Amino acid sequence: MEARGLHFLRQRQVLLLFLLWDVSWADAGFGHYVVTEETERGSFVVNLPKDLGLGVEELAARRTRVVFDDNKQYLFLDFHTGDLLTNEKLDREKLCGPAEPCMLYFQILMDNPFQIYQAELRVRDINDHSPAFQDKEVILKIPENTAEGAVFRLPRAQDSDAGLNGIQNYTINLNFFFHIKINDNDEGMVYPVLVLDKALDWEDQQEFSLTLTAIDGGSPPRTGTATVRIVVLDINDNAPQFPQELYEAQVPENSPVGFLIVKIFAEDVDTGVNAEVSYSFFDASEDIRTTFEINSLSGAITLNGLLDYESVKSYKINVQAVDGGGLSASCTVVVQVLDINDNSPELIISSLSNYIAENSPATELAVFRIRDRDSGENGKMICYIQKNVPFLLKRSMENFYILMTEGELDRESRDEYNLTITVTDLGTPRLKTQHTITVLVSDVNDNAPTFTQSSYTLSVPENNSPALHIGSVSATDSDSGTNAQLTYSLLPPPHDPLPGLASLVSINADTGQLFALRALDYEALRAFEFRVRATDRGAPPLSGQARVRVRVLDANDNAPFVLHPLQNASAPCTELLPRAAQPGYLLTKVVAVDADAGQNAWLSFQLLQASEPGLFSVWAHSGEVRTARPPGERDAPRQRLLVLVRDNGQPPLSASVTLQASEPGLFSVWAHSGEVRTARPPGERDAPRQRLLVLVRDNGQPPLSASVTLHVLLVDGFSQPHLPGPEAAAERAQADPLTGPLVVALASVSSLFLCWLLLFVALRLCGRSGRAALPGCPAPEGPFPGQLLDVSGAGTLAHSYQYEVCLTGGTETNDFKFLKSVTGKHQKAGNDLEENSMFVNASGYN
Ligand SMILES: *[C@@H]1O[C@H](CO)[C@@H](O)[C@H](O)[C@H]1NC(C)=O
Ligand SMILES: *[C@@H]1O[C@H](CO)[C@@H](O)[C@H](O)[C@H]1NC(C)=O
Ligand SMILES: *[C@@H]1O[C@H](CO)[C@@H](O)[C@H](O)[C@H]1NC(C)=O
């Protein structure tokens, strides 16, 4: 504002100057005055009357006025003395700034007559200001490689004073590297420059701090300082350096991705980016680039892919380290891949046959090669097959093996082998490979069929229906296929050919089932034997044989046949009974036979009807042991058999007696005579003619029976007052069987026996001529008693007996009337059975 005012005033002043130039300038003077700045108010500038040549009083009278261009009153006029004095402290720097000299223009106006005096007041500078730097600190960044003599401009300091009081010189504190040089610029201003005297080295000293002093020209001079901080800038003058040129690392081949192989480090003594080293592969193959990875910052080389010793055993990696300034260094990293036993052995089969005939001699089955891609121990192998098989491995060449049989095999003991070939390497851990070869042993017809039993015993009930399945034979053949397909056939027995075997049995050739072709009759054929043969279909065929014995089982198809007394109405047989007979008198014996066997032939006698009940009873109390067949050469001289005696009660009670006979089938026990005895002494009132009906019944299921009618005539004349009881008679008979009246009886018995023999022959004739004519007549086919067969092998034949005692007109030796062949020794009463020995005359039947 002030400046603008001054400017305006100056324009007006110039205008006034031109206006007044002609009018009054002639008498106007021009004053030059000087005042030093900062002098106290009222400092003397000039004595106007003196300077203008006026009187002092004139100043006041002409209203003398001092007018500055900027209308400020820097000076005032002392009218008393005429001195022009400073009105205030004048500050040159404030009034004029840097302008020098500092002029204040003013007019001195006077009236009566109007006069103008131009004047200028110069405000003289004093050194009242110190140089000052705008920034107390100056930072200079100088790269270390800056050449000597380089100059760096420094900021100037400011000093409000002008002229000599302004800044005259700059200095810097003493140092080795820099000095100050003062330059003038075009405007004549001095400014300091810093001159580099000596090359800097960042690595040596990174920073300097200098004090820049500005000095003005005052007297005394004033100074101002600033700090010049010199930052030495690092220059990439050092390349990175690897401590070693070659790094070596050993890496197991099974190392995982990310595995740290090595960490390289290159040192760079520079700083900042110049020391920022980045690492990279240099001139690396694609394989290396995919397998490895390098961390550009840390220098860590890690696995990026999988190693395989078998394909690459080592890698040579060039690594380069580059700093921010582009300087580089390189080194080599050698990665040795360590073999790990990571490859199982392999087995390569060159040829293989899975089949081998069982009778082949030692034969090669397979040829194979083994290999392991590992090396060293990891690649060494051993090869073996399991133990306990008839195979062996033969090594033919390095790593070539032959699998062969040790010798002939037997398909029947084992037809399939799973051979496990194991290949193991010797690494740690051991790796192994197994290969299983299945060897099938093919069949050769080397086994004959064998029957499940060497002999079969089959049973057929007699009277069977034709084509009855009577049993089966079966043979096995341990071969297979057609070698085991069997055909059955019949063979006659070797020594004793059975004529007509083909009409008796047949065999199903495929199944071995045996069939009876026609109805069998136990009484005609009790057993027969033949052989069966099984033949396989191998080439040549093999066959096996077995013996088959067929037993015909008895059925109760024959009713008992009464031998005595003869049942012939034309000649009724009448027994005589003395009236004086004692109880137990043996009247007669009813003798019957049954063509059946076993139980079916066990006969029991029963008094069915009697005209005088109670007078008679029927006893059957002798078990006759007979031979069933002629004793042969092969029968042991000592035989033992067990006879069971059982009553007919409910439940039956039994006892047993052992005879020394052990050949079953040689003997049979019969009970076939019913003794008719008196139960009490005949009385006076008993009718002289008695009629008894005795029932003979076998023990079959269902039982068959026959009956016989006895006619008894009670007589007086034929008296025997001292007839003994049965027991006494028996004793006597044993002691002296042929004494006394028994001679007579024996004669009668003999005659009776003759009579019976005749009748028997007649009966046989009857049986031949027609059975239908005589119901209940047996149809024996073989010679009696030869057709009596087999006491069953167990020797426990059970016979039931019914005993009744009576007296008879005959003597106890009546036994011999009918069956004189039976010895008395074993006819003891059942209650004193004990082990006895029986001697059989080997020459004939009893
Ligand atoms: C500035 O000062 C230095 C020493 O302080 C002196 O050598 C030099 O001559 C001076 N320069 C001027 C122009 O006075
Ligand atoms: C052999 O191996 C096969 C298949 O694994 C199996 O069915 C067969 O039973 C094996 N034979 C033997 C004798 O182990
Ligand atoms: C029974 O007697 C008659 C004669 O009357 C005779 O023809 C027949 O053969 C005899 N029967 C027996 C079984 O002896």
GROMACS .gro file of N, CA and C and ligand atoms in nm, residues 561 566-571 759 762-763 766 774, ligand 3:
model
   50
  561PHE      N    1  -4.407 -17.796   0.949
  561PHE     CA    2  -4.457 -17.923   0.896
  561PHE      C    3  -4.437 -18.031   1.001
  566LEU      N    4  -4.781 -18.873   1.198
  566LEU     CA    5  -4.824 -18.849   1.063
  566LEU      C    6  -4.971 -18.812   1.063
  567GLN      N    7  -4.999 -18.710   0.992
  567GLN     CA    8  -5.138 -18.665   0.984
  567GLN      C    9  -5.199 -18.727   0.860
  568ASN      N   10  -5.236 -18.844   0.874
  568ASN     CA   11  -5.299 -18.908   0.758
  568ASN      C   12  -5.425 -18.977   0.808
  569ALA      N   13  -5.532 -18.928   0.760
  569ALA     CA   14  -5.660 -18.973   0.814
  569ALA      C   15  -5.681 -19.123   0.792
  570SER      N   16  -5.619 -19.172   0.688
  570SER     CA   17  -5.644 -19.313   0.658
  570SER      C   18  -5.581 -19.403   0.762
  571ALA      N   19  -5.469 -19.357   0.818
  571ALA     CA   20  -5.406 -19.441   0.918
  571ALA      C   21  -5.377 -19.358   1.039
  759LEU      N   22  -4.243 -19.315   0.655
  759LEU     CA   23  -4.341 -19.208   0.633
  759LEU      C   24  -4.273 -19.082   0.577
  762ALA      N   25  -4.223 -19.113   0.227
  762ALA     CA   26  -4.352 -19.093   0.159
  762ALA      C   27  -4.385 -18.946   0.150
  763LEU      N   28  -4.357 -18.879   0.262
  763LEU     CA   29  -4.388 -18.736   0.262
  763LEU      C   30  -4.306 -18.661   0.157
  766CYS      N   31  -4.463 -18.701  -0.149
  766CYS     CA   32  -4.581 -18.611  -0.155
  766CYS      C   33  -4.539 -18.471  -0.193
  774LEU      N   34  -5.146 -18.097  -0.024
  774LEU     CA   35  -5.130 -18.103   0.122
  774LEU      C   36  -5.099 -17.964   0.175
  849LIG     C1   37  -5.228 -19.078   0.371
  849LIG     O1   38  -5.291 -19.198   0.344
  849LIG     C2   39  -5.332 -19.209   0.212
  849LIG     C3   40  -5.405 -19.337   0.207
  849LIG     O2   41  -5.514 -19.328   0.282
  849LIG     C4   42  -5.211 -19.205   0.123
  849LIG     O3   43  -5.260 -19.217  -0.005
  849LIG     C5   44  -5.140 -19.079   0.140
  849LIG     O4   45  -5.026 -19.083   0.061
  849LIG     C6   46  -5.103 -19.065   0.282
  849LIG     N1   47  -5.052 -18.938   0.295
  849LIG     C7   48  -4.929 -18.921   0.335
  849LIG     C8   49  -4.893 -18.782   0.348
  849LIG     O5   50  -4.856 -19.011   0.357
   0.00000   0.00000   0.00000
